[in-house]
Structure formats: structure tokens, C-alpha cells
């Protein structure tokens, strides 16, 4: 079907999850353990004065929603949860998870309420989920609300990641509630009232690793297989047809194919994170999508000065479990947890182990290809023995002193694509990448330390050797590198400036970010140049600009 954009009342709801999977029989909304079910029906808690702050027209188009035909006040009412449209079937789902490496038992949607699944004009199905819409049976004594600062960060980051080419859930709307929410931002005994807000998240599915983990931990094998069959049917229709009439061994083979794809999608997502310098911050298994989408934007961040040991999450500041350079290993650890959960249904430990065992090599191969693209080299260079040296030495170089990752790789485009000067020489790498260097003292002067200059010279020599033999000409190399290395990323301090403005009623910075994040690879100039510069010194230690907490 190809449909025309429509108004809110014409949205088509299919609600496969709540229609086909078992519901909690208890209708009341109070905190409890829920077993034998995958969700509890629950209505959003009404808010005082919903007001639409932002709407992503691109995402509305996916749903077949014509925002031009909608009253902003009604959009705010619907996407705050104050109005439930005909066909919606609101619920919160139940799942478990490993948090910071430890089994946490039942978790669930503590402040997220799924409104239903919309069938778009291309017949693709999209789940609408309100984050901050009030308490659910899984709120664990919390209020189920969200504050403006975390909601702005989620809305902006969802769309920024999409336009960077990173697999992600999307964000349809951002609504101010008119209520205040009390939060202790750094858990230091200083709570304060903050503006409340609600984000409408959009994804083909919000099924997480933790859904399977909880069922396996409880020994509910029948429901575990029912969920597995459901996700195969909805996510892999090519495999679903084979389930009908298949033997137990045949079903296991199909489930293994599905698991192998989850592994591949998850690793592809991580490769993209590493390409753009993104750090998720809370890679618990309940925050991992079986579709390989980035989900649950909390204390995330982008690398400013390159540091593989950096995490933006204050909760993880000592252990640094979810640090930038550890993300691929954590993804594999999480996938192993998922494999353990699936084993009681698949019953083939060797096959599951074989898939997991192959992950490190497949990730390295994908990472090498990604890095070749960032360096403007053809894929065939990854088999050359010295390519590993090129990457290892680059890591050493980037860590030798504070160097901005995003700006360094954009400078590298100029370096790699330059022609010879009149005297037959090239501009040195150390001179080209100077804009990426953070000042080492209060002088504001950016320069390479004398002790580090040999690192730049040695790496430049090796890199030039690769540039000389790569199949790319300058034009192809420039296109390749420009597509792999963004000009603009949503640095924490930029998001915080937008939040500060909105809290004062000024949306100037917010609107500027919305515009720029939709074209992150386009060169900037004039007033926009400041959004593509190094993190300013004042932001290095300010709350919200470097590290954040899970409080939202």
C-alpha cells in the first residue's frame, strides 16, 4: 500500500505485540512482579499543560502523519498521553537485564509507555513510545516522569544519530508538560524541581535482550519460545514462513539464523559508534535492541579529546565498564548473555558458542574497513600486514596529548588530498591537524609537544605509503573521507547550551542544533563555524558538558 499523509485520527494501528503476546491479567497500576506475561496495560498519567516544543517532520512522514493538517495543541495532547486515539492500546513491557555486569532481575518500562504500533504508508510498522509519561507497574517506586534536560538530549541525539548514518530509534516529538519534576542530578543530596517533558520515541520494535533474559531466568520456556517466534515473524519474515510445520531441529536452525543476524546488526551498530566517536554510557542488556538500534539515550557523549578510556557516565566513573574503547567487548558480553537466554529453546550450545566465538574476528574486519574509509583508503588495504601498524600507531598518536577526534579526521581529509607545493613538498601532518589540538596550558596556544613530534612524523611517513598505493584518486578519496568523517557531532556542551536556553524560554540554540544535526557532513561557515570547533575550556568541568548521571 502507498497511502497519502493523514491526520491523527486516520493513523492505522496494528498493535501486534499487545495483540499476539500474553498480557498481565491485573488491570491496576501498582509496582509488582509480573510473570507469565510480557506487558501490562497502563494509561499515561495526564499532565497539566502540554505544549509542543519540537516535531520531527521526517519521522511523522514515516507514520503517514501530515503535521500540516494537525493542530499543534492536539499533537501535544496526544504525544503527552493526555489523549488516547482510537486504535491505541497503551502498555508497559516487562523485561530484566544485567546492569553494570550484574543480574538485576525484573526491570521493565519504568517510565516508558507504548501507545501502539502504527502502520505507515509503505506498510512498515512503527511502535510509538512515550518516555516520561508516568508511573507503570515497573517504575520501582519512581514517578515515571522525565525532565526537560534529559528529554532534549534524547530528542536531539535520536535525530543526530540517524543523520550520521548510525542505526538508531527515532524521536517524533518533544512536549513540555507544564509540570515540575524533582530530581537529584548527581545523587549528591541536592534535589531540585525541574521542568517536565515527554519524548515520543519511534522504532520498528522495542524488544530488548532483557526480554529474553527474564523469561529464561524464570524458566518460562513456553513464553520464551513464543516471544522468539514473534520476533522472527515480525523482524525476519523471510525466516517466519519456514517456522510453519517445522520440526524442533528446524525451528532451532531458524532461531540460530535470527541470533546470528542480531549479532551482526549489533556489531555493525558498534562500528558506527566508533566511527563517529559516540559513547553510549549505559550498555546494560536491558538497553540493547534485538534490531541492532541505538536505544535509551541517557548519559551518552561524543569523544572530544580522544581517549579510549573515557565514559560520560558519572555512575561508571570508577569502573569505566562502558568506556569508549570497551564498547565492542561489552556488546559481545551482552550477546553472550542473550545466547545463554536462548539456549533452553535452541538447545544447541555448540552452535551458539560458534556464533559468539566468531564475533571478535568479524568485528575487527568491520572495524578495519571502517577505518580504511576514515583514512581515505580502499578496502583492499586491510589485508596488508602494515595496516594494523598504521591503526595502532594512529591510536598512540591520538592519545599522546589532547587531540579532538572529530576535527582531527576532518583535517586529515585536507592532508590526504593535498597536492605538492611549488617546491615539490607537502604540508606536514603536524601543521595540517593543528586546529584539532587542545591547548596544553592557559595560553590558548595549540601546538604539538616536542616529545610527540616524532610520533606525528613516523605516522605521516607510513600513512603516505598507503596513500601512494591506494586505488583512490584524490576526488574519490575526498568523497570517501567526507562521507565517513562528520563535521558536526552533538557534543555534550552544545546540548547543554540548548537546554540552558530552553529553560530560560530561548530556543535559539536548540533550533540551530536541529538544523545542523540534519546535515552533519556538510561544511560549516560563518556563525555556524562555532558548532564545529573544539570543546571550549569552560565546558571541561561543567555539569552536563562533559559527564552526566543517569538521573533524568
Short mmCIF file of C-alpha atoms in Angstrom, two decimals:
data_model
loop_
_atom_site.label_atom_id
_atom_site.label_comp_id
_atom_site.label_asym_id
_atom_site.label_seq_id
_atom_site.Cartn_x
_atom_site.Cartn_y
_atom_site.Cartn_z
CA UNK A 1 0.00 0.00 0.00
CA UNK A 2 1.11 3.55 -0.73
CA UNK A 3 -1.02 5.97 1.26
CA UNK A 4 -1.29 9.72 1.45
CA UNK A 5 -0.30 11.60 4.61
CA UNK A 6 -3.22 11.80 7.01
CA UNK A 7 -4.28 13.39 10.26
CA UNK A 8 -4.08 11.89 13.73
CA UNK A 9 -7.49 10.22 13.55
CA UNK A 10 -6.57 8.37 10.37
CA UNK A 11 -3.43 6.67 11.72
CA UNK A 12 -3.63 2.89 11.28
CA UNK A 13 -2.78 0.82 14.35
CA UNK A 14 -1.90 -2.87 14.19
CA UNK A 15 -0.61 -3.43 17.77
CA UNK A 16 0.94 -6.83 17.02
CA UNK A 17 2.87 -7.03 20.30
CA UNK A 18 -0.14 -6.49 22.56
CA UNK A 19 -2.47 -8.46 20.30
CA UNK A 20 -0.38 -11.59 19.90
CA UNK A 21 1.54 -11.90 23.19
CA UNK A 22 0.13 -12.53 26.68
CA UNK A 23 -0.84 -9.59 28.88
CA UNK A 24 -0.66 -9.17 32.62
CA UNK A 25 -4.19 -10.02 33.86
CA UNK A 26 -4.03 -7.45 36.68
CA UNK A 27 -5.51 -4.14 35.47
CA UNK A 28 -4.35 -1.99 38.39
CA UNK A 29 -1.26 0.21 38.14
CA UNK A 30 0.97 -0.56 41.12
CA UNK A 31 4.53 -1.85 41.40
CA UNK A 32 4.73 -5.64 41.39
CA UNK A 33 6.45 -8.69 39.96
CA UNK A 34 4.73 -9.75 36.74
CA UNK A 35 5.15 -13.28 35.41
CA UNK A 36 3.53 -15.27 32.62
CA UNK A 37 3.11 -12.08 30.61
CA UNK A 38 5.16 -9.68 28.51
CA UNK A 39 3.36 -6.44 29.27
CA UNK A 40 0.85 -4.66 31.47
CA UNK A 41 -1.78 -2.37 30.03
CA UNK A 42 -1.46 1.06 31.60
CA UNK A 43 -2.60 4.56 30.68
CA UNK A 44 -0.28 7.57 30.69
CA UNK A 45 -0.72 9.91 33.64
CA UNK A 46 -2.21 13.21 32.42
CA UNK A 47 -0.05 16.32 32.54
CA UNK A 48 -1.10 19.87 33.40
CA UNK A 49 -0.35 21.95 30.31
CA UNK A 50 1.20 20.05 27.39
CA UNK A 51 2.92 22.22 24.80
CA UNK A 52 4.65 21.02 21.65
CA UNK A 53 8.28 22.07 21.66
CA UNK A 54 9.52 20.15 18.62
CA UNK A 55 8.24 17.75 15.98
CA UNK A 56 10.36 15.76 13.53
CA UNK A 57 8.52 16.02 10.21
CA UNK A 58 10.66 13.25 8.71
CA UNK A 59 9.53 10.82 11.39
CA UNK A 60 5.91 11.92 11.03
CA UNK A 61 6.17 11.07 7.34
CA UNK A 62 7.25 7.52 8.21
CA UNK A 63 3.97 7.16 10.12
CA UNK A 64 1.91 8.68 7.32
CA UNK A 65 1.12 11.66 9.54
CA UNK A 66 0.64 15.04 7.87
CA UNK A 67 1.70 17.52 10.51
CA UNK A 68 0.40 20.38 8.37
CA UNK A 69 -3.11 19.00 8.90
CA UNK A 70 -2.72 18.76 12.69
CA UNK A 71 -3.37 21.34 15.37
CA UNK A 72 -0.14 21.67 17.44
CA UNK A 73 -2.26 21.72 20.59
CA UNK A 74 -3.78 18.37 19.72
CA UNK A 75 -0.39 16.94 18.79
CA UNK A 76 0.80 18.00 22.24
CA UNK A 77 -2.23 16.39 23.86
CA UNK A 78 -1.77 13.07 22.04
CA UNK A 79 2.00 12.84 22.38
CA UNK A 80 1.94 13.75 26.05
CA UNK A 81 -0.51 10.93 26.66
CA UNK A 82 -3.38 13.21 27.65
CA UNK A 83 -5.47 11.99 24.69
CA UNK A 84 -5.62 8.35 23.61
CA UNK A 85 -6.53 7.94 19.96
CA UNK A 86 -8.92 5.24 18.73
CA UNK A 87 -6.85 2.13 17.99
CA UNK A 88 -4.14 2.85 20.56
CA UNK A 89 -3.50 0.14 23.17
CA UNK A 90 -1.13 1.64 25.78
CA UNK A 91 1.11 -0.72 27.73
CA UNK A 92 4.44 -1.07 29.52
CA UNK A 93 6.52 -4.16 28.81
CA UNK A 94 8.37 -6.28 31.34
CA UNK A 95 11.97 -7.40 30.94
CA UNK A 96 15.08 -7.97 33.00
CA UNK A 97 18.73 -7.29 32.45
CA UNK A 98 22.34 -7.28 33.50
CA UNK A 99 23.23 -3.82 34.80
CA UNK A 100 26.95 -2.99 35.04
CA UNK A 101 27.68 -6.72 34.78
CA UNK A 102 25.25 -7.92 37.47
CA UNK A 103 21.87 -9.58 37.08
CA UNK A 104 19.19 -7.11 38.19
CA UNK A 105 16.09 -9.30 37.92
CA UNK A 106 12.81 -7.78 36.76
CA UNK A 107 13.12 -4.25 35.35
CA UNK A 108 10.66 -3.24 32.64
CA UNK A 109 9.37 0.04 31.22
CA UNK A 110 9.55 2.15 34.36
CA UNK A 111 8.78 5.45 32.65
CA UNK A 112 8.05 4.42 29.08
CA UNK A 113 4.55 3.67 27.83
CA UNK A 114 3.95 2.20 24.38
CA UNK A 115 0.94 3.81 22.71
CA UNK A 116 0.67 1.24 19.94
CA UNK A 117 2.07 0.22 16.58
CA UNK A 118 1.31 2.39 13.56
CA UNK A 119 1.32 1.01 10.01
CA UNK A 120 2.97 3.58 7.76
CA UNK A 121 2.12 4.36 4.13
CA UNK A 122 4.72 1.79 2.98
CA UNK A 123 3.18 -0.86 5.28
CA UNK A 124 6.14 -0.74 7.65
CA UNK A 125 5.16 -0.88 11.31
CA UNK A 126 6.38 1.64 13.89
CA UNK A 127 5.91 1.49 17.65
CA UNK A 128 5.17 4.81 19.38
CA UNK A 129 6.59 5.01 22.88
CA UNK A 130 6.25 7.92 25.32
CA UNK A 131 9.21 8.39 27.67
CA UNK A 132 8.26 10.24 30.85
CA UNK A 133 4.51 9.56 30.60
CA UNK A 134 4.05 8.47 34.20
CA UNK A 135 4.30 5.52 36.54
CA UNK A 136 3.86 1.90 35.45
CA UNK A 137 3.93 -1.42 37.33
CA UNK A 138 7.70 -1.39 36.62
CA UNK A 139 8.54 2.07 37.97
CA UNK A 140 10.09 0.62 41.15
CA UNK A 141 8.65 3.37 43.40
CA UNK A 142 9.73 6.14 40.99
CA UNK A 143 7.38 8.67 39.38
CA UNK A 144 7.78 7.59 35.75
CA UNK A 145 8.46 11.16 34.67
CA UNK A 146 11.34 12.77 32.78
CA UNK A 147 12.87 16.23 32.98
CA UNK A 148 13.43 18.68 30.15
CA UNK A 149 17.24 18.31 30.08
CA UNK A 150 17.19 14.53 29.53
CA UNK A 151 14.27 14.78 27.09
CA UNK A 152 16.04 17.39 24.98
CA UNK A 153 19.15 15.23 24.90
CA UNK A 154 17.13 12.18 23.82
CA UNK A 155 15.24 14.04 21.11
CA UNK A 156 18.34 15.69 19.66
CA UNK A 157 20.53 12.61 19.85
CA UNK A 158 17.99 10.28 18.23
CA UNK A 159 17.84 12.51 15.18
CA UNK A 160 21.56 13.35 15.19
CA UNK A 161 22.47 9.66 15.14
CA UNK A 162 20.07 8.94 12.28
CA UNK A 163 21.56 11.67 10.11
CA UNK A 164 25.08 10.49 10.95
CA UNK A 165 24.08 7.12 9.49
CA UNK A 166 24.11 5.30 12.84
CA UNK A 167 21.35 2.70 13.43
CA UNK A 168 19.00 4.24 15.99
CA UNK A 169 15.49 4.62 17.27
CA UNK A 170 13.91 7.89 16.18
CA UNK A 171 12.19 10.74 18.00
CA UNK A 172 8.87 12.10 16.77
CA UNK A 173 8.09 14.82 19.27
CA UNK A 174 9.19 16.71 22.35
CA UNK A 175 6.44 18.03 24.60
CA UNK A 176 6.70 20.26 27.66
CA UNK A 177 4.29 19.05 30.34
CA UNK A 178 3.73 22.19 32.37
CA UNK A 179 4.61 20.18 35.48
CA UNK A 180 7.80 20.15 37.50
CA UNK A 181 9.77 17.01 38.32
CA UNK A 182 12.12 16.74 41.28
CA UNK A 183 15.50 15.18 40.51
CA UNK A 184 18.87 14.87 42.27
CA UNK A 185 21.04 15.25 39.19
CA UNK A 186 24.24 13.84 40.67
CA UNK A 187 22.78 11.85 43.57
CA UNK A 188 24.59 14.15 45.98
CA UNK A 189 21.70 15.10 48.22
CA UNK A 190 20.74 18.28 46.35
CA UNK A 191 17.43 17.59 44.58
CA UNK A 192 15.62 20.38 42.78
CA UNK A 193 12.44 20.89 40.79
CA UNK A 194 12.98 20.90 37.02
CA UNK A 195 10.65 21.37 34.04
CA UNK A 196 8.99 18.13 32.96
CA UNK A 197 8.91 16.86 29.37
CA UNK A 198 7.93 13.81 27.32
CA UNK A 199 9.60 12.42 24.20
CA UNK A 200 7.74 10.21 21.74
CA UNK A 201 10.22 7.60 20.57
CA UNK A 202 9.63 5.65 17.37
CA UNK A 203 11.07 2.27 16.40
CA UNK A 204 10.01 -0.84 14.49
CA UNK A 205 10.31 -2.62 17.84
CA UNK A 206 11.44 -2.01 21.40
CA UNK A 207 12.24 -5.66 22.15
CA UNK A 208 15.46 -5.89 24.16
CA UNK A 209 17.93 -8.59 25.12
CA UNK A 210 16.45 -8.32 28.60
CA UNK A 211 13.05 -9.56 27.46
CA UNK A 212 14.57 -12.95 26.72
CA UNK A 213 16.82 -12.93 29.77
CA UNK A 214 13.95 -12.50 32.22
CA UNK A 215 11.90 -15.33 30.73
CA UNK A 216 14.92 -17.66 30.74
CA UNK A 217 15.78 -16.73 34.33
CA UNK A 218 12.23 -17.59 35.38
CA UNK A 219 12.21 -20.85 33.45
CA UNK A 220 9.21 -19.80 31.36
CA UNK A 221 10.23 -21.78 28.30
CA UNK A 222 6.85 -21.67 26.58
CA UNK A 223 6.68 -17.87 26.69
CA UNK A 224 10.37 -17.63 25.76
CA UNK A 225 9.72 -19.54 22.56
CA UNK A 226 6.52 -17.58 21.89
CA UNK A 227 8.50 -14.33 22.07
CA UNK A 228 11.21 -15.80 19.87
CA UNK A 229 8.66 -16.84 17.26
CA UNK A 230 7.07 -13.40 17.44
CA UNK A 231 10.30 -11.51 16.76
CA UNK A 232 11.26 -13.88 13.96
CA UNK A 233 7.86 -13.31 12.38
CA UNK A 234 7.96 -9.52 12.74
CA UNK A 235 11.67 -8.87 12.17
CA UNK A 236 12.55 -11.66 9.72
CA UNK A 237 9.53 -12.51 7.55
CA UNK A 238 11.90 -14.40 5.25
CA UNK A 239 12.52 -16.88 8.08
CA UNK A 240 8.99 -16.80 9.51
CA UNK A 241 7.50 -18.79 6.63
CA UNK A 242 9.89 -21.64 7.42
CA UNK A 243 8.59 -21.92 11.00
CA UNK A 244 5.21 -23.28 9.94
CA UNK A 245 5.23 -27.05 10.22
CA UNK A 246 8.94 -27.21 11.03
CA UNK A 247 10.45 -29.76 13.39
CA UNK A 248 12.12 -28.83 16.66
CA UNK A 249 15.51 -29.09 14.95
CA UNK A 250 14.24 -26.98 12.07
CA UNK A 251 13.00 -24.28 14.42
CA UNK A 252 16.32 -24.25 16.24
CA UNK A 253 18.14 -23.69 12.97
CA UNK A 254 15.85 -20.75 12.19
CA UNK A 255 16.38 -19.26 15.64
CA UNK A 256 20.14 -19.59 15.17
CA UNK A 257 19.92 -17.64 11.92
CA UNK A 258 17.98 -14.94 13.73
CA UNK A 259 20.53 -14.81 16.56
CA UNK A 260 23.41 -14.61 14.08
CA UNK A 261 21.72 -11.60 12.48
CA UNK A 262 21.22 -9.93 15.88
CA UNK A 263 24.96 -10.37 16.46
CA UNK A 264 25.77 -8.87 13.07
CA UNK A 265 23.44 -5.92 13.48
CA UNK A 266 24.75 -5.22 16.97
CA UNK A 267 28.36 -5.22 15.83
CA UNK A 268 27.52 -3.03 12.84
CA UNK A 269 26.00 -0.53 15.26
CA UNK A 270 29.14 -0.54 17.42
CA UNK A 271 31.36 0.03 14.39
CA UNK A 272 29.31 3.14 13.61
CA UNK A 273 29.60 4.31 17.22
CA UNK A 274 33.36 4.03 16.97
CA UNK A 275 33.40 5.78 13.60
CA UNK A 276 31.74 8.93 14.93
CA UNK A 277 33.18 8.82 18.45
CA UNK A 278 29.92 8.04 20.27
CA UNK A 279 29.85 6.62 23.80
CA UNK A 280 26.51 5.18 24.91
CA UNK A 281 27.33 5.23 28.61
CA UNK A 282 24.87 2.56 29.84
CA UNK A 283 25.27 -0.61 27.77
CA UNK A 284 23.23 -2.78 30.13
CA UNK A 285 21.50 -5.73 28.46
CA UNK A 286 18.12 -4.08 29.05
CA UNK A 287 19.37 -1.21 26.86
CA UNK A 288 20.25 -3.45 23.90
CA UNK A 289 17.82 -3.73 20.97
CA UNK A 290 17.47 -7.02 19.08
CA UNK A 291 17.29 -4.89 15.93
CA UNK A 292 20.79 -3.52 16.43
CA UNK A 293 19.47 0.01 17.03
CA UNK A 294 20.93 2.51 19.46
CA UNK A 295 18.32 2.81 22.18
CA UNK A 296 17.83 4.61 25.50
CA UNK A 297 19.81 7.85 25.29
CA UNK A 298 20.85 8.65 28.84
CA UNK A 299 24.34 9.78 29.95
CA UNK A 300 25.82 9.47 26.45
CA UNK A 301 28.55 11.60 24.94
CA UNK A 302 30.83 12.12 21.98
CA UNK A 303 34.59 11.96 22.26
CA UNK A 304 36.11 15.43 22.34
CA UNK A 305 39.83 14.89 23.04
CA UNK A 306 40.49 11.30 22.03
CA UNK A 307 40.53 8.93 24.99
CA UNK A 308 39.52 5.26 24.68
CA UNK A 309 39.07 5.10 28.47
CA UNK A 310 36.52 7.91 28.61
CA UNK A 311 32.91 7.44 29.70
CA UNK A 312 30.40 10.25 30.13
CA UNK A 313 28.51 8.38 32.87
CA UNK A 314 29.35 9.51 36.42
CA UNK A 315 27.83 6.27 37.76
CA UNK A 316 30.55 4.39 35.86
CA UNK A 317 33.40 6.80 36.62
CA UNK A 318 35.40 4.35 38.75
CA UNK A 319 34.86 1.03 36.95
CA UNK A 320 34.60 2.59 33.46
CA UNK A 321 32.92 -0.59 32.26
CA UNK A 322 31.21 1.21 29.40
CA UNK A 323 34.13 3.35 28.25
CA UNK A 324 34.59 4.21 24.58
CA UNK A 325 37.26 1.64 23.78
CA UNK A 326 35.41 -1.16 25.59
CA UNK A 327 32.10 -0.93 23.73
CA UNK A 328 32.74 -3.73 21.24
CA UNK A 329 33.80 -6.12 24.02
CA UNK A 330 30.73 -5.19 26.08
CA UNK A 331 28.47 -5.79 23.08
CA UNK A 332 29.93 -9.30 22.79
CA UNK A 333 29.45 -9.87 26.52
CA UNK A 334 25.82 -8.82 26.15
CA UNK A 335 25.32 -11.07 23.13
CA UNK A 336 26.70 -13.98 25.15
CA UNK A 337 24.05 -13.23 27.80
CA UNK A 338 21.43 -13.31 25.06
CA UNK A 339 22.80 -16.62 23.78
CA UNK A 340 22.50 -18.08 27.28
CA UNK A 341 18.89 -16.93 27.44
CA UNK A 342 18.07 -18.52 24.08
CA UNK A 343 19.78 -21.84 24.81
CA UNK A 344 16.81 -23.51 26.58
CA UNK A 345 14.82 -23.14 23.34
CA UNK A 346 17.59 -23.65 20.77
CA UNK A 347 19.30 -26.46 22.73
CA UNK A 348 22.48 -26.32 20.66
CA UNK A 349 25.26 -24.90 22.81
CA UNK A 350 27.96 -25.62 20.22
CA UNK A 351 26.16 -23.67 17.51
CA UNK A 352 25.51 -20.71 19.77
CA UNK A 353 29.11 -20.76 21.01
CA UNK A 354 30.39 -20.90 17.44
CA UNK A 355 28.47 -17.74 16.54
CA UNK A 356 29.74 -15.91 19.63
CA UNK A 357 33.31 -17.13 19.09
CA UNK A 358 33.32 -15.63 15.61
CA UNK A 359 32.42 -12.15 16.81
CA UNK A 360 35.90 -10.75 17.62
CA UNK A 361 37.29 -11.57 14.17
CA UNK A 362 34.22 -10.27 12.33
CA UNK A 363 34.29 -7.07 14.37
CA UNK A 364 37.97 -6.46 13.62
CA UNK A 365 37.34 -6.97 9.93
CA UNK A 366 34.46 -4.47 10.01
CA UNK A 367 36.49 -2.02 12.09
CA UNK A 368 39.40 -2.22 9.66
CA UNK A 369 37.06 -1.43 6.73
CA UNK A 370 35.54 1.46 8.66
CA UNK A 371 38.97 2.88 9.49
CA UNK A 372 40.11 2.48 5.89
CA UNK A 373 37.16 4.65 4.90
CA UNK A 374 38.01 7.29 7.51
CA UNK A 375 41.59 7.34 6.22
CA UNK A 376 40.58 7.51 2.55
CA UNK A 377 41.96 4.10 1.66
CA UNK A 378 40.39 1.35 -0.44
CA UNK A 379 39.14 -1.78 1.35
CA UNK A 380 41.89 -3.95 -0.10
CA UNK A 381 44.49 -2.30 2.14
CA UNK A 382 43.13 -4.04 5.23
CA UNK A 383 44.86 -7.26 4.22
CA UNK A 384 48.27 -5.60 4.10
CA UNK A 385 50.46 -6.54 7.08
CA UNK A 386 51.34 -2.94 7.90
CA UNK A 387 47.72 -1.77 8.08
CA UNK A 388 47.48 -2.92 11.69
CA UNK A 389 50.63 -0.91 12.44
CA UNK A 390 49.03 2.11 10.77
CA UNK A 391 45.98 1.87 13.06
CA UNK A 392 47.92 1.03 16.21
CA UNK A 393 50.32 3.91 15.67
CA UNK A 394 47.41 6.25 14.96
CA UNK A 395 45.86 5.27 18.30
CA UNK A 396 49.16 6.06 20.02
CA UNK A 397 49.34 9.41 18.26
CA UNK A 398 45.79 10.39 19.18
CA UNK A 399 46.43 9.53 22.83
CA UNK A 400 49.77 11.31 23.17
CA UNK A 401 48.18 14.66 24.02
CA UNK A 402 44.64 16.12 23.90
CA UNK A 403 43.52 15.91 20.27
CA UNK A 404 39.96 16.39 19.12
CA UNK A 405 38.85 13.23 17.31
CA UNK A 406 36.20 14.77 15.05
CA UNK A 407 38.33 17.71 13.96
CA UNK A 408 41.47 15.58 13.51
CA UNK A 409 39.79 13.35 10.93
CA UNK A 410 38.32 16.32 9.08
CA UNK A 411 41.80 17.86 8.95
CA UNK A 412 43.08 14.55 7.65
CA UNK A 413 40.93 15.00 4.54
CA UNK A 414 42.88 18.14 3.68
CA UNK A 415 46.16 16.36 4.38
CA UNK A 416 45.38 13.21 2.37
CA UNK A 417 44.04 15.09 -0.65
CA UNK A 418 46.63 17.87 -0.88
CA UNK A 419 48.86 18.41 -3.86
CA UNK A 420 52.55 19.23 -3.78
CA UNK A 421 53.68 22.78 -3.20
CA UNK A 422 55.82 24.65 -5.73
CA UNK A 423 58.97 23.32 -4.13
CA UNK A 424 57.75 19.73 -4.58
CA UNK A 425 56.97 19.13 -0.90
CA UNK A 426 53.77 18.51 1.03
CA UNK A 427 52.43 20.36 4.03
CA UNK A 428 53.35 18.32 7.10
CA UNK A 429 50.70 16.46 9.05
CA UNK A 430 51.65 18.31 12.23
CA UNK A 431 50.76 21.61 10.59
CA UNK A 432 47.51 20.45 8.99
CA UNK A 433 45.99 18.99 12.18
CA UNK A 434 46.79 21.98 14.41
CA UNK A 435 43.09 23.02 14.66
CA UNK A 436 42.40 19.66 16.39
CA UNK A 437 44.91 20.25 19.20
CA UNK A 438 43.65 21.34 22.58
CA UNK A 439 45.81 23.95 24.35
CA UNK A 440 48.08 22.38 26.94
CA UNK A 441 48.08 25.38 29.27
CA UNK A 442 46.22 28.59 29.91
CA UNK A 443 47.85 30.36 26.98
CA UNK A 444 45.27 29.14 24.49
CA UNK A 445 48.06 28.19 22.07
CA UNK A 446 47.68 24.82 20.35
CA UNK A 447 50.88 23.02 19.49
CA UNK A 448 52.41 19.58 19.37
CA UNK A 449 54.69 18.84 22.28
CA UNK A 450 58.33 18.34 21.24
CA UNK A 451 58.37 14.81 22.65
CA UNK A 452 55.37 13.89 20.47
CA UNK A 453 56.59 15.32 17.18
CA UNK A 454 58.38 12.06 16.20
CA UNK A 455 55.06 10.20 16.57
CA UNK A 456 53.44 12.52 14.03
CA UNK A 457 56.37 12.29 11.66
CA UNK A 458 56.59 8.50 11.80
CA UNK A 459 52.86 8.02 11.32
CA UNK A 460 52.82 10.54 8.47
CA UNK A 461 55.55 8.59 6.69
CA UNK A 462 53.65 5.29 6.97
CA UNK A 463 50.34 6.91 6.00
CA UNK A 464 51.87 8.46 2.90
CA UNK A 465 52.99 5.00 1.82
CA UNK A 466 49.41 3.77 1.96
CA UNK A 467 48.10 6.86 0.19
CA UNK A 468 50.59 6.28 -2.62
CA UNK A 469 49.40 2.73 -3.37
CA UNK A 470 45.66 3.02 -2.65
CA UNK A 471 43.38 2.69 -5.66
CA UNK A 472 41.64 6.01 -4.89
CA UNK A 473 42.37 9.20 -6.78
CA UNK A 474 42.10 12.50 -4.92
CA UNK A 475 38.45 13.08 -5.89
CA UNK A 476 37.30 9.61 -4.78
CA UNK A 477 39.39 9.83 -1.64
CA UNK A 478 37.88 13.16 -0.70
CA UNK A 479 34.34 11.84 -1.18
CA UNK A 480 35.08 8.71 0.82
CA UNK A 481 36.60 10.58 3.74
CA UNK A 482 33.97 13.32 3.75
CA UNK A 483 31.24 10.66 3.99
CA UNK A 484 32.96 8.83 6.86
CA UNK A 485 34.06 11.79 8.97
CA UNK A 486 31.39 14.23 10.20
CA UNK A 487 31.93 17.94 10.54
CA UNK A 488 29.34 18.23 13.30
CA UNK A 489 28.55 15.94 16.22
CA UNK A 490 26.24 16.66 19.14
CA UNK A 491 28.85 17.44 21.76
CA UNK A 492 27.55 17.46 25.31
CA UNK A 493 28.28 21.13 25.86
CA UNK A 494 26.27 22.08 22.76
CA UNK A 495 23.27 20.10 24.00
CA UNK A 496 23.65 21.71 27.43
CA UNK A 497 23.66 25.20 25.93
CA UNK A 498 20.42 24.36 24.13
CA UNK A 499 18.93 23.07 27.40
CA UNK A 500 20.01 26.22 29.26
CA UNK A 501 18.33 28.35 26.63
CA UNK A 502 15.08 26.39 26.64
CA UNK A 503 14.88 26.56 30.42
CA UNK A 504 15.01 30.35 30.02
CA UNK A 505 12.44 30.35 27.21
CA UNK A 506 15.01 30.89 24.44
CA UNK A 507 15.08 28.21 21.72
CA UNK A 508 17.76 29.80 19.52
CA UNK A 509 20.50 27.26 20.27
CA UNK A 510 18.04 24.36 20.17
CA UNK A 511 16.81 25.31 16.71
CA UNK A 512 20.36 25.81 15.46
CA UNK A 513 21.30 22.31 16.62
CA UNK A 514 18.20 20.81 15.00
CA UNK A 515 19.21 22.39 11.70
CA UNK A 516 22.85 21.36 11.85
CA UNK A 517 22.34 17.79 13.02
CA UNK A 518 20.35 17.10 9.87
CA UNK A 519 23.45 17.76 7.72
CA UNK A 520 26.40 16.66 9.87
CA UNK A 521 28.78 16.06 6.95
CA UNK A 522 28.25 19.44 5.29
CA UNK A 523 30.96 22.08 5.75
CA UNK A 524 30.00 24.96 8.03
CA UNK A 525 30.93 28.62 7.79
CA UNK A 526 30.08 31.97 9.25
CA UNK A 527 28.15 31.90 12.53
CA UNK A 528 27.78 28.11 12.30
CA UNK A 529 31.53 27.57 12.47
CA UNK A 530 31.43 27.69 16.26
CA UNK A 531 29.41 24.46 16.34
CA UNK A 532 32.27 22.57 14.68
CA UNK A 533 35.06 23.80 16.93
CA UNK A 534 36.83 22.19 19.87
CA UNK A 535 35.12 21.96 23.23
CA UNK A 536 35.79 25.30 24.97
CA UNK A 537 37.82 25.31 28.17
CA UNK A 538 34.86 26.47 30.27
CA UNK A 539 32.95 23.29 29.37
CA UNK A 540 35.64 20.90 30.55
CA UNK A 541 34.30 20.55 34.07
CA UNK A 542 30.80 22.00 33.95
CA UNK A 543 27.87 19.71 34.85
CA UNK A 544 26.17 18.37 31.74
CA UNK A 545 29.01 19.42 29.43
CA UNK A 546 31.37 16.50 29.95
CA UNK A 547 29.95 13.88 32.31
CA UNK A 548 26.36 13.18 33.30
CA UNK A 549 24.39 10.90 35.59
CA UNK A 550 21.51 8.54 34.90
CA UNK A 551 19.21 10.94 36.78
CA UNK A 552 16.59 12.21 34.35
#
